[in-house]
């Protein structure tokens, strides 16, 4: 294979931490496999000296298979190569696995380093773990009801109705699950809740806009104002071309000035609050003029009024002192919530020990305890076990790095030498935040690692693989246009501009026709309606069966399949029939 310059860098560079930002279709898996092969053949590194972490078991199996096939290909030209033959044997025990599998291996081999963990523990299945959680939360609630716990009653009054305490149970479980993605859950929980404690910080937070909450809330107001002002400016320009619409133009102009005044004062909560109270859209002129632009302007203006009032009435509803008091009141509630969460965590751990089961969160945290220790000075350092892994692994390669979380980051850093981690990923493909993935880890390195031409000796290396070998240029161009419009630091965590574009990498043969990019919008409601009509007779014959709703994704798949059939049919009609 002929590699690009950037792919060659990703294959051969070493002696530093490397982040490879690999866009869709850029050949990242091929590059990672080739890097492993290069380590084996050219650098004479045994494959069991490499730790390759993949996101799924399927990806790990595929990686093993591709490495094995690559070794066999090399052996075809060098059948007597004992080193390659040895690597086939070593591949069976090579650390090409998911992070969970690696952590499980660490725990199985060093369980004696943990307190109250049996060597023959088993991993509980998802259903068993979830049922145990529900059982424990029910028991904790029942106990607190019986004890008439005052702090618990405060939580009940805050988060639930008199009919149902389910919302509070869900909050406790949700927060518990979330904090497990942090290396030190209890410490993290305590720090975050203490942020709400504004006692003794009156000078620092004299204006509510100086708090993290005020900053975020005013940012939401600003985003709405930017959208509204832009919409009004567009229609203002259209009105300006007709002198008969001058009164309507003046009204829109007045609206823009009013909203701009609020936007210019969003650096101070109290000023913004006072100005927002005086936001008053003047009455729309009643001058009778037949004009589609005038009607459109009124529709846009009414929409702006509705959206802006909704945001203001949700956010700018009190001054700084009242807002800060609300945060302090919330601290008093959250502090009580914290103890229930910790009580649940303790009881959950106890029950799992009694049943001799663990879940995957336990495995990661057990591995963390085995590999890291806290010194008397409060510093986190690698243990003797971690040092053995450091000596064992010459390189650590992490696939789909954008989906890593902080626990995994600590674990893999604990077994690295400090300059031997190779990370591959694409933050634009990060979709697992709901499972506590932290694309921020990728982004931090993406911003701070240096390109090879700018790199100094102490710097870590960043390599961009932005050439796409999967699609033609018309597909890539359209993709870039769409993502440039919708992706930003605020939405998608990255500013999608020309530096982030997908670039054509493959040399496709010239097409006889110039195919334009086709956009198809599926009206799912209409498709469902049609589906129901087509199946009406079937449903009538099966009165006892409940009508099954066709899933949206099935409708999309069906549409794509039909479109492909059409294209094949058109293509075949243009060709001469060939003898069988």
CSV table of C-alpha atoms in Angstrom, one decimal, residues 32-438:
chain,number,residue,atom,x,y,z
A,32,UNK,CA,-2.7,1.1,13.4
A,33,UNK,CA,-2.3,-2.5,12.2
A,34,UNK,CA,0.7,-1.4,10.1
A,35,UNK,CA,2.2,0.3,13.1
A,36,UNK,CA,2.0,-2.9,15.1
A,37,UNK,CA,3.5,-4.9,12.2
A,38,UNK,CA,6.3,-2.4,11.9
A,39,UNK,CA,7.0,-2.8,15.7
A,40,UNK,CA,7.2,-6.5,15.2
A,41,UNK,CA,9.3,-6.7,12.1
A,42,UNK,CA,11.5,-3.6,11.9
A,43,UNK,CA,11.8,-2.9,15.6
A,44,UNK,CA,11.9,-6.5,16.7
A,45,UNK,CA,9.4,-6.0,19.5
A,46,UNK,CA,7.4,-9.0,20.6
A,47,UNK,CA,3.6,-8.4,20.1
A,48,UNK,CA,3.0,-9.3,23.8
A,49,UNK,CA,5.0,-6.2,24.7
A,50,UNK,CA,2.3,-4.1,23.2
A,51,UNK,CA,-1.0,-3.1,24.9
A,52,UNK,CA,-3.6,-2.4,22.3
A,53,UNK,CA,-6.9,-1.1,23.7
A,54,UNK,CA,-10.0,-1.2,21.5
A,55,UNK,CA,-13.5,0.0,22.2
A,56,UNK,CA,-15.4,-3.3,21.7
A,57,UNK,CA,-14.6,-7.0,21.8
A,58,UNK,CA,-15.5,-7.2,18.1
A,59,UNK,CA,-12.9,-4.5,17.3
A,60,UNK,CA,-10.3,-6.4,19.3
A,61,UNK,CA,-11.1,-9.6,17.4
A,62,UNK,CA,-10.8,-7.8,14.1
A,63,UNK,CA,-7.5,-6.3,15.1
A,64,UNK,CA,-6.1,-9.7,16.0
A,65,UNK,CA,-7.3,-11.1,12.7
A,66,UNK,CA,-5.8,-8.3,10.7
A,67,UNK,CA,-2.5,-8.5,12.5
A,68,UNK,CA,-2.4,-12.3,12.0
A,69,UNK,CA,-3.2,-11.9,8.3
A,70,UNK,CA,-0.5,-9.3,7.9
A,71,UNK,CA,2.0,-11.7,9.5
A,72,UNK,CA,1.0,-14.5,7.2
A,73,UNK,CA,1.5,-12.2,4.2
A,74,UNK,CA,5.0,-11.4,5.4
A,75,UNK,CA,5.7,-15.1,5.9
A,76,UNK,CA,4.8,-15.9,2.3
A,77,UNK,CA,7.9,-13.9,1.2
A,78,UNK,CA,10.0,-15.0,4.1
A,79,UNK,CA,8.8,-18.4,5.3
A,80,UNK,CA,11.9,-19.1,7.4
A,81,UNK,CA,11.6,-16.0,9.5
A,82,UNK,CA,11.6,-17.4,13.1
A,83,UNK,CA,10.6,-14.0,14.5
A,84,UNK,CA,7.4,-13.9,12.5
A,85,UNK,CA,6.6,-17.5,13.4
A,86,UNK,CA,7.1,-16.7,17.1
A,87,UNK,CA,4.7,-13.7,16.9
A,88,UNK,CA,1.9,-16.0,15.7
A,89,UNK,CA,2.4,-18.0,18.9
A,90,UNK,CA,2.6,-14.9,21.1
A,91,UNK,CA,-0.5,-13.4,19.5
A,92,UNK,CA,-2.6,-15.8,21.5
A,93,UNK,CA,-1.6,-14.1,24.7
A,94,UNK,CA,-1.1,-10.6,23.4
A,95,UNK,CA,-2.9,-7.7,25.1
A,96,UNK,CA,-5.2,-6.7,22.2
A,97,UNK,CA,-8.4,-6.2,24.1
A,98,UNK,CA,-11.0,-3.8,25.5
A,99,UNK,CA,-10.2,-1.6,28.6
A,100,UNK,CA,-12.6,-3.8,30.6
A,101,UNK,CA,-10.7,-6.9,29.6
A,102,UNK,CA,-7.4,-5.4,30.5
A,103,UNK,CA,-8.7,-4.2,33.9
A,104,UNK,CA,-10.2,-7.6,34.6
A,105,UNK,CA,-6.7,-9.2,33.9
A,106,UNK,CA,-5.1,-6.8,36.3
A,107,UNK,CA,-7.7,-7.6,39.0
A,108,UNK,CA,-7.5,-11.4,38.5
A,109,UNK,CA,-3.7,-11.4,38.8
A,110,UNK,CA,-3.5,-9.0,41.8
A,111,UNK,CA,-6.8,-9.5,43.7
A,112,UNK,CA,-4.7,-10.0,46.9
A,113,UNK,CA,-3.9,-6.3,46.8
A,114,UNK,CA,-7.6,-5.5,47.4
A,115,UNK,CA,-9.6,-5.7,50.6
A,116,UNK,CA,-12.7,-8.0,50.8
A,117,UNK,CA,-12.4,-9.2,47.2
A,118,UNK,CA,-12.6,-12.9,46.6
A,119,UNK,CA,-10.4,-14.5,43.9
A,120,UNK,CA,-13.4,-16.4,42.5
A,121,UNK,CA,-15.7,-13.4,42.0
A,122,UNK,CA,-18.0,-13.3,39.0
A,123,UNK,CA,-19.2,-10.4,36.9
A,124,UNK,CA,-22.9,-9.9,37.4
A,125,UNK,CA,-25.1,-9.6,34.3
A,126,UNK,CA,-26.8,-6.3,33.6
A,127,UNK,CA,-30.3,-7.5,34.7
A,128,UNK,CA,-29.0,-8.9,38.0
A,129,UNK,CA,-27.1,-5.6,38.8
A,130,UNK,CA,-30.1,-3.4,37.9
A,131,UNK,CA,-32.5,-5.5,40.0
A,132,UNK,CA,-30.1,-5.3,43.0
A,133,UNK,CA,-29.9,-1.5,42.6
A,134,UNK,CA,-33.7,-1.2,42.7
A,135,UNK,CA,-33.9,-3.5,45.7
A,136,UNK,CA,-31.4,-1.5,47.6
A,137,UNK,CA,-32.9,1.9,46.8
A,138,UNK,CA,-36.4,0.6,47.8
A,139,UNK,CA,-35.1,-0.6,51.1
A,140,UNK,CA,-33.2,2.7,51.9
A,141,UNK,CA,-36.4,4.7,51.1
A,142,UNK,CA,-38.5,2.4,53.3
A,143,UNK,CA,-36.1,2.7,56.2
A,144,UNK,CA,-36.0,6.5,56.0
A,145,UNK,CA,-39.8,6.7,55.8
A,146,UNK,CA,-40.0,4.6,59.0
A,147,UNK,CA,-37.4,6.7,60.8
A,148,UNK,CA,-39.1,9.9,59.7
A,149,UNK,CA,-35.7,11.3,58.7
A,150,UNK,CA,-36.0,15.1,58.5
A,151,UNK,CA,-33.2,15.5,55.8
A,152,UNK,CA,-34.9,12.8,53.7
A,153,UNK,CA,-38.2,14.6,54.0
A,154,UNK,CA,-36.5,17.7,52.7
A,155,UNK,CA,-35.4,15.7,49.6
A,156,UNK,CA,-38.9,14.2,49.2
A,157,UNK,CA,-40.5,17.7,49.3
A,158,UNK,CA,-37.9,19.1,46.8
A,159,UNK,CA,-37.8,16.4,44.2
A,160,UNK,CA,-41.1,14.5,44.3
A,161,UNK,CA,-44.9,14.9,44.5
A,162,UNK,CA,-46.9,13.4,47.3
A,163,UNK,CA,-48.0,10.6,45.0
A,164,UNK,CA,-44.7,9.3,43.7
A,165,UNK,CA,-41.1,9.3,44.9
A,166,UNK,CA,-39.7,7.8,41.7
A,167,UNK,CA,-38.0,11.0,40.6
A,168,UNK,CA,-35.8,11.1,43.7
A,169,UNK,CA,-34.8,7.5,43.2
A,170,UNK,CA,-33.9,8.1,39.6
A,171,UNK,CA,-31.8,11.1,40.6
A,172,UNK,CA,-29.9,9.1,43.1
A,173,UNK,CA,-29.2,6.3,40.7
A,174,UNK,CA,-28.3,8.6,37.9
A,175,UNK,CA,-25.8,10.5,40.0
A,176,UNK,CA,-24.3,7.3,41.3
A,177,UNK,CA,-23.8,5.9,37.8
A,178,UNK,CA,-22.3,9.1,36.6
A,179,UNK,CA,-19.7,9.5,39.3
A,180,UNK,CA,-18.4,6.0,38.7
A,181,UNK,CA,-16.7,7.4,35.5
A,182,UNK,CA,-14.5,9.5,37.8
A,183,UNK,CA,-11.4,8.0,39.4
A,184,UNK,CA,-12.3,9.3,42.8
A,185,UNK,CA,-16.2,9.4,42.9
A,186,UNK,CA,-16.7,10.5,46.5
A,187,UNK,CA,-14.1,13.3,46.3
A,188,UNK,CA,-15.6,14.5,43.0
A,189,UNK,CA,-19.1,14.5,44.4
A,190,UNK,CA,-18.1,16.5,47.4
A,191,UNK,CA,-16.2,19.0,45.4
A,192,UNK,CA,-19.1,19.6,43.0
A,193,UNK,CA,-21.6,20.0,45.7
A,194,UNK,CA,-19.3,22.4,47.7
A,195,UNK,CA,-19.4,24.7,44.6
A,196,UNK,CA,-22.9,25.5,45.6
A,197,UNK,CA,-21.8,26.7,49.0
A,198,UNK,CA,-21.5,30.5,48.5
A,199,UNK,CA,-21.2,31.3,52.2
A,200,UNK,CA,-18.2,33.6,52.7
A,201,UNK,CA,-17.9,34.3,49.0
A,202,UNK,CA,-20.0,37.4,48.7
A,203,UNK,CA,-17.2,39.7,47.5
A,204,UNK,CA,-16.0,37.1,44.9
A,205,UNK,CA,-19.6,36.6,43.6
A,206,UNK,CA,-21.0,40.1,44.2
A,207,UNK,CA,-22.6,39.8,40.8
A,208,UNK,CA,-24.3,36.5,39.9
A,209,UNK,CA,-22.7,36.6,36.4
A,210,UNK,CA,-19.4,35.8,38.1
A,211,UNK,CA,-20.7,32.4,39.1
A,212,UNK,CA,-20.5,29.4,36.8
A,213,UNK,CA,-24.4,29.3,36.8
A,214,UNK,CA,-24.8,33.0,36.0
A,215,UNK,CA,-22.2,32.7,33.2
A,216,UNK,CA,-24.0,29.7,31.6
A,217,UNK,CA,-27.4,31.2,31.9
A,218,UNK,CA,-26.4,34.5,30.4
A,219,UNK,CA,-24.7,32.6,27.6
A,220,UNK,CA,-28.1,30.9,26.8
A,221,UNK,CA,-29.7,34.4,26.7
A,222,UNK,CA,-27.0,35.6,24.4
A,223,UNK,CA,-27.4,32.7,22.0
A,224,UNK,CA,-31.1,33.4,21.8
A,225,UNK,CA,-30.5,37.1,21.3
A,226,UNK,CA,-28.0,36.5,18.5
A,227,UNK,CA,-30.5,34.3,16.7
A,228,UNK,CA,-33.3,36.8,17.1
A,229,UNK,CA,-31.3,39.8,16.0
A,230,UNK,CA,-30.1,37.9,13.0
A,231,UNK,CA,-33.6,37.0,12.0
A,232,UNK,CA,-34.8,40.6,12.4
A,233,UNK,CA,-31.9,42.0,10.5
A,234,UNK,CA,-32.6,39.7,7.5
A,235,UNK,CA,-36.2,40.8,7.3
A,236,UNK,CA,-35.3,44.5,8.0
A,237,UNK,CA,-33.2,44.5,4.9
A,238,UNK,CA,-36.1,43.1,2.8
A,239,UNK,CA,-38.4,45.9,4.2
A,240,UNK,CA,-35.9,48.6,3.4
A,241,UNK,CA,-36.4,48.2,-0.4
A,242,UNK,CA,-40.0,49.4,-0.3
A,243,UNK,CA,-40.7,53.0,0.9
A,244,UNK,CA,-44.3,52.1,1.6
A,245,UNK,CA,-43.1,49.7,4.2
A,246,UNK,CA,-41.1,52.3,6.1
A,247,UNK,CA,-43.2,52.1,9.3
A,248,UNK,CA,-42.8,48.4,9.5
A,249,UNK,CA,-39.1,48.8,8.8
A,250,UNK,CA,-38.9,51.4,11.7
A,251,UNK,CA,-40.6,48.9,14.0
A,252,UNK,CA,-38.2,46.1,13.2
A,253,UNK,CA,-35.3,48.6,13.6
A,254,UNK,CA,-36.6,49.6,17.0
A,255,UNK,CA,-36.8,45.9,18.0
A,256,UNK,CA,-33.2,45.3,16.9
A,257,UNK,CA,-31.9,48.3,18.9
A,258,UNK,CA,-33.8,47.1,22.0
A,259,UNK,CA,-32.4,43.5,21.8
A,260,UNK,CA,-28.9,44.8,21.0
A,261,UNK,CA,-29.0,46.9,24.2
A,262,UNK,CA,-29.8,43.8,26.3
A,263,UNK,CA,-27.1,41.8,24.5
A,264,UNK,CA,-24.5,44.6,25.2
A,265,UNK,CA,-25.2,44.3,28.9
A,266,UNK,CA,-25.0,40.6,29.5
A,267,UNK,CA,-21.6,41.0,31.3
A,268,UNK,CA,-23.6,42.1,34.4
A,269,UNK,CA,-26.5,40.1,35.8
A,270,UNK,CA,-28.3,42.9,37.5
A,271,UNK,CA,-28.1,45.3,34.5
A,272,UNK,CA,-29.4,42.5,32.2
A,273,UNK,CA,-32.2,41.8,34.7
A,274,UNK,CA,-33.3,45.4,34.9
A,275,UNK,CA,-33.1,45.8,31.1
A,276,UNK,CA,-35.1,42.6,30.5
A,277,UNK,CA,-37.9,43.9,32.7
A,278,UNK,CA,-38.3,46.8,30.3
A,279,UNK,CA,-38.3,44.8,27.1
A,280,UNK,CA,-41.5,45.9,25.4
A,281,UNK,CA,-42.2,45.3,21.7
A,282,UNK,CA,-44.3,48.2,20.3
A,283,UNK,CA,-47.6,47.5,18.6
A,284,UNK,CA,-47.2,46.3,15.0
A,285,UNK,CA,-48.4,49.1,12.6
A,286,UNK,CA,-52.0,48.7,11.3
A,287,UNK,CA,-51.3,50.3,8.0
A,288,UNK,CA,-53.2,48.4,5.3
A,289,UNK,CA,-50.7,47.4,2.6
A,290,UNK,CA,-50.9,44.2,0.6
A,291,UNK,CA,-47.3,42.9,0.9
A,292,UNK,CA,-46.0,39.4,1.4
A,293,UNK,CA,-42.8,40.8,2.9
A,294,UNK,CA,-44.8,42.7,5.5
A,295,UNK,CA,-46.7,39.5,6.4
A,296,UNK,CA,-43.5,37.5,6.6
A,297,UNK,CA,-42.0,40.2,8.8
A,298,UNK,CA,-44.9,40.0,11.2
A,299,UNK,CA,-44.6,36.2,11.4
A,300,UNK,CA,-40.8,36.4,12.1
A,301,UNK,CA,-41.3,39.2,14.7
A,302,UNK,CA,-44.0,37.2,16.5
A,303,UNK,CA,-41.8,34.2,16.6
A,304,UNK,CA,-38.9,36.3,18.0
A,305,UNK,CA,-41.1,37.7,20.7
A,306,UNK,CA,-42.4,34.3,21.7
A,307,UNK,CA,-38.9,32.7,21.9
A,308,UNK,CA,-37.3,35.6,23.6
A,309,UNK,CA,-40.0,36.0,26.2
A,310,UNK,CA,-39.7,32.3,26.9
A,311,UNK,CA,-36.0,32.5,27.6
A,312,UNK,CA,-36.3,35.7,29.7
A,313,UNK,CA,-39.1,34.4,31.8
A,314,UNK,CA,-37.1,31.3,32.5
A,315,UNK,CA,-33.8,32.9,33.2
A,316,UNK,CA,-33.8,36.6,34.0
A,317,UNK,CA,-36.4,36.3,36.8
A,318,UNK,CA,-34.5,37.7,39.8
A,319,UNK,CA,-31.6,39.9,40.8
A,320,UNK,CA,-28.1,38.7,41.9
A,321,UNK,CA,-29.0,38.5,45.6
A,322,UNK,CA,-32.0,36.3,45.0
A,323,UNK,CA,-30.2,34.1,42.5
A,324,UNK,CA,-27.3,33.6,44.9
A,325,UNK,CA,-29.7,32.7,47.7
A,326,UNK,CA,-31.3,30.2,45.4
A,327,UNK,CA,-27.9,28.5,44.9
A,328,UNK,CA,-27.2,28.5,48.6
A,329,UNK,CA,-30.6,26.9,49.3
A,330,UNK,CA,-29.8,24.3,46.7
A,331,UNK,CA,-26.5,23.6,48.4
A,332,UNK,CA,-28.4,22.7,51.6
A,333,UNK,CA,-30.5,20.3,49.6
A,334,UNK,CA,-27.6,18.8,47.6
A,335,UNK,CA,-25.6,18.2,50.8
A,336,UNK,CA,-28.4,16.1,52.1
A,337,UNK,CA,-28.7,14.3,48.8
A,338,UNK,CA,-25.0,13.5,48.9
A,339,UNK,CA,-25.3,11.4,52.0
A,340,UNK,CA,-28.2,9.3,50.5
A,341,UNK,CA,-26.0,8.7,47.4
A,342,UNK,CA,-23.1,7.6,49.6
A,343,UNK,CA,-25.3,5.4,51.7
A,344,UNK,CA,-26.6,3.7,48.5
A,345,UNK,CA,-23.0,3.2,47.3
A,346,UNK,CA,-21.9,1.6,50.6
A,347,UNK,CA,-24.9,-0.7,50.7
A,348,UNK,CA,-24.6,-1.6,47.0
A,349,UNK,CA,-20.9,-2.5,47.5
A,350,UNK,CA,-21.8,-4.6,50.6
A,351,UNK,CA,-24.5,-6.6,48.8
A,352,UNK,CA,-22.2,-7.3,45.9
A,353,UNK,CA,-19.5,-8.6,48.2
A,354,UNK,CA,-22.1,-10.8,49.9
A,355,UNK,CA,-23.1,-12.3,46.6
A,356,UNK,CA,-19.5,-12.4,45.3
A,357,UNK,CA,-20.3,-10.4,42.2
A,358,UNK,CA,-18.8,-7.3,40.7
A,359,UNK,CA,-19.9,-5.0,37.8
A,360,UNK,CA,-17.7,-3.3,35.2
A,361,UNK,CA,-17.4,-0.1,37.2
A,362,UNK,CA,-16.0,-2.2,40.1
A,363,UNK,CA,-13.5,-3.8,37.8
A,364,UNK,CA,-12.1,-0.4,36.6
A,365,UNK,CA,-12.0,1.0,40.2
A,366,UNK,CA,-10.3,-2.2,41.5
A,367,UNK,CA,-7.7,-1.9,38.8
A,368,UNK,CA,-7.2,1.8,39.7
A,369,UNK,CA,-6.6,0.8,43.4
A,370,UNK,CA,-4.1,-1.8,42.3
A,371,UNK,CA,-2.2,0.5,40.0
A,372,UNK,CA,-2.3,3.8,41.9
A,373,UNK,CA,-1.8,4.9,45.5
A,374,UNK,CA,-2.1,8.1,47.4
A,375,UNK,CA,1.0,9.3,49.3
A,376,UNK,CA,1.0,11.0,52.7
A,377,UNK,CA,1.3,14.3,50.9
A,378,UNK,CA,-1.9,13.6,49.0
A,379,UNK,CA,-0.1,12.9,45.6
A,380,UNK,CA,-1.3,10.1,43.3
A,381,UNK,CA,1.6,7.7,42.4
A,382,UNK,CA,1.9,4.4,40.5
A,383,UNK,CA,2.2,1.3,42.7
A,384,UNK,CA,4.8,-1.4,42.3
A,385,UNK,CA,2.3,-3.4,40.3
A,386,UNK,CA,2.0,-0.5,37.9
A,387,UNK,CA,5.7,-0.2,37.6
A,388,UNK,CA,5.9,-3.9,36.4
A,389,UNK,CA,3.4,-3.1,33.7
A,390,UNK,CA,5.4,-0.1,32.7
A,391,UNK,CA,8.4,-2.3,32.2
A,392,UNK,CA,6.4,-4.9,30.3
A,393,UNK,CA,4.7,-2.7,27.7
A,394,UNK,CA,6.9,-0.9,25.2
A,395,UNK,CA,3.9,0.9,23.7
A,396,UNK,CA,0.3,1.4,24.6
A,397,UNK,CA,-2.1,2.0,21.6
A,398,UNK,CA,-5.6,3.2,22.2
A,399,UNK,CA,-8.3,3.0,19.5
A,400,UNK,CA,-11.4,5.3,19.5
A,401,UNK,CA,-9.7,7.5,22.1
A,402,UNK,CA,-12.5,10.1,21.9
A,403,UNK,CA,-14.7,7.6,23.8
A,404,UNK,CA,-12.4,7.2,26.8
A,405,UNK,CA,-13.4,8.3,30.3
A,406,UNK,CA,-11.3,9.7,33.1
A,407,UNK,CA,-11.0,6.4,35.0
A,408,UNK,CA,-9.5,4.7,31.9
A,409,UNK,CA,-7.2,7.7,31.4
A,410,UNK,CA,-5.8,7.2,34.9
A,411,UNK,CA,-5.4,3.5,34.4
A,412,UNK,CA,-3.6,3.7,31.1
A,413,UNK,CA,-1.3,6.5,32.2
A,414,UNK,CA,-0.5,4.5,35.3
A,415,UNK,CA,1.1,1.7,33.1
A,416,UNK,CA,2.7,4.0,30.6
A,417,UNK,CA,6.3,5.2,30.6
A,418,UNK,CA,5.2,8.8,30.0
A,419,UNK,CA,6.2,8.9,26.3
A,420,UNK,CA,4.8,5.7,24.8
A,421,UNK,CA,1.0,6.2,24.3
A,422,UNK,CA,-0.3,6.1,20.8
A,423,UNK,CA,-3.9,7.4,20.6
A,424,UNK,CA,-6.2,7.2,17.6
A,425,UNK,CA,-9.7,8.8,17.3
A,426,UNK,CA,-11.9,11.5,15.9
A,427,UNK,CA,-13.8,13.8,18.2
A,428,UNK,CA,-16.3,14.4,15.5
A,429,UNK,CA,-17.4,10.8,15.9
A,430,UNK,CA,-17.8,11.0,19.7
A,431,UNK,CA,-21.3,9.7,20.5
A,432,UNK,CA,-20.9,8.2,24.0
A,433,UNK,CA,-21.1,11.1,26.4
A,434,UNK,CA,-24.3,9.6,27.7
A,435,UNK,CA,-22.1,6.7,28.8
A,436,UNK,CA,-19.7,9.1,30.5
A,437,UNK,CA,-17.1,9.3,27.7
A,438,UNK,CA,-15.0,12.4,27.9
